[in-house]
XYZ file of C-alpha atoms in Angstrom:
148
model
C 170.508 2.489 134.333
C 169.781 0.940 130.936
C 166.324 0.151 129.587
C 165.310 -2.367 126.982
C 162.068 -3.288 125.246
C 160.913 -6.878 125.157
C 157.911 -8.267 123.357
C 155.601 -10.337 125.497
C 152.191 -11.499 124.378
C 152.029 -9.102 121.456
C 152.922 -5.943 123.417
C 156.164 -4.201 124.233
C 157.228 -4.075 127.874
C 159.886 -1.641 129.030
C 162.292 -3.221 131.520
C 164.862 -1.241 133.507
C 168.160 -3.044 134.026
C 170.756 -1.571 136.402
C 174.088 -0.848 134.754
C 176.359 -3.806 135.414
C 179.416 -1.670 136.047
C 177.812 0.514 138.687
C 178.848 0.208 142.328
C 175.239 -0.359 143.334
C 174.843 -3.153 140.758
C 177.952 -4.941 142.023
C 176.842 -4.607 145.648
C 173.394 -5.979 144.791
C 174.834 -8.979 142.933
C 177.214 -9.758 145.823
C 174.383 -9.565 148.369
C 172.181 -11.772 146.192
C 174.967 -14.340 145.747
C 175.612 -14.483 149.496
C 171.947 -14.685 150.421
C 171.395 -17.605 148.044
C 173.614 -19.815 150.200
C 171.939 -21.570 153.137
C 172.292 -19.565 156.363
C 174.580 -22.115 158.031
C 177.052 -21.819 155.124
C 177.208 -18.010 155.118
C 178.905 -17.696 158.519
C 182.342 -18.690 159.711
C 182.700 -20.462 163.049
C 183.704 -17.156 164.695
C 180.684 -15.371 163.202
C 178.392 -18.141 164.437
C 179.823 -17.688 167.933
C 179.308 -13.908 167.676
C 175.677 -14.458 166.647
C 175.128 -16.856 169.568
C 176.609 -14.237 171.920
C 174.165 -11.630 170.577
C 171.227 -13.933 171.275
C 172.647 -14.690 174.741
C 172.800 -10.957 175.483
C 169.189 -10.530 174.377
C 168.014 -13.518 176.439
C 168.062 -11.559 179.712
C 164.641 -9.857 180.141
C 166.145 -6.663 181.640
C 168.668 -6.338 178.808
C 165.961 -7.001 176.231
C 163.793 -4.261 177.766
C 166.794 -1.899 177.608
C 167.380 -2.759 173.948
C 163.713 -2.196 173.140
C 163.815 1.161 174.952
C 166.570 2.203 172.520
C 164.698 1.008 169.444
C 162.692 4.106 168.541
C 164.601 7.066 169.916
C 167.866 7.831 171.714
C 167.469 7.600 175.492
C 169.712 8.410 178.458
C 170.579 6.071 181.333
C 168.500 8.059 183.820
C 165.424 8.156 181.594
C 165.803 4.466 180.803
C 166.179 3.536 184.476
C 163.038 5.515 185.388
C 160.980 4.117 182.512
C 162.002 0.509 183.193
C 162.004 0.629 187.003
C 165.677 -0.387 187.219
C 168.550 1.252 189.061
C 170.811 3.498 186.976
C 173.838 1.395 187.962
C 172.165 -1.809 186.732
C 171.138 -0.115 183.469
C 174.720 1.133 183.006
C 176.081 -2.363 183.592
C 173.743 -3.865 180.996
C 174.489 -1.045 178.538
C 178.206 -1.770 178.786
C 177.569 -5.409 177.826
C 175.203 -4.466 175.016
C 177.672 -1.969 173.565
C 180.450 -4.572 173.695
C 178.125 -6.955 171.827
C 177.516 -4.271 169.157
C 173.762 -4.282 169.767
C 173.504 -0.614 170.772
C 175.590 2.518 170.323
C 176.251 5.538 172.511
C 175.983 9.122 171.365
C 177.297 11.988 173.510
C 175.242 15.187 173.584
C 176.880 17.752 175.806
C 177.444 16.136 179.197
C 174.832 13.375 178.652
C 175.123 10.089 176.786
C 172.189 8.730 174.825
C 171.853 5.135 173.691
C 170.258 3.979 170.480
C 170.186 1.213 167.915
C 171.746 2.446 164.698
C 172.216 -0.866 162.889
C 169.240 -1.367 160.584
C 169.588 -5.176 160.711
C 169.247 -5.194 164.507
C 166.364 -2.719 164.345
C 164.457 -4.810 161.755
C 164.962 -8.120 163.568
C 163.786 -6.700 166.892
C 160.835 -4.847 165.369
C 159.770 -7.983 163.512
C 160.043 -10.103 166.657
C 158.038 -7.571 168.690
C 155.360 -7.581 165.962
C 155.404 -11.391 165.893
C 154.869 -11.699 169.649
C 152.234 -8.939 169.695
C 150.198 -10.453 166.852
C 150.329 -13.999 168.193
C 149.135 -12.995 171.678
C 145.994 -15.006 172.326
C 145.741 -16.493 168.804
C 143.915 -19.852 168.806
C 143.982 -19.975 172.593
C 147.750 -20.614 172.613
C 148.011 -18.834 175.946
C 145.688 -21.284 177.650
C 147.062 -24.435 179.221
C 145.451 -27.552 177.820
C 143.421 -29.387 180.425
C 143.201 -33.153 180.502
């Protein structure tokens, strides 16, 4: 990391500039360049289809509850089934679909398999959406049906 002094308003300000040749600097510039494009131009047609499939998988309330159960800590099929009031076979079926959609991952510990979300993007999106729904609950009477 390189630092430089610049004069602003009569005083010197020390600014840290990442080294341009560093791997981290290159990665940051690439990410910034990609994120400056509009969202619809950053994805190929196949990637757009993959994203739509992810949202389709999350649109089923039981699958969404399973995903949310995996958000904080690894959990087994049996524990998930008990906590969600679903049959273990139904939970297993949904888990298979969610793993194929790359929304959750499996981790074997001895003779048990635990499911969790390891992708930080997925974790952030879901956490943000949960926070959004939780904070908007009852705001401005949105939950009430307007009467005429």
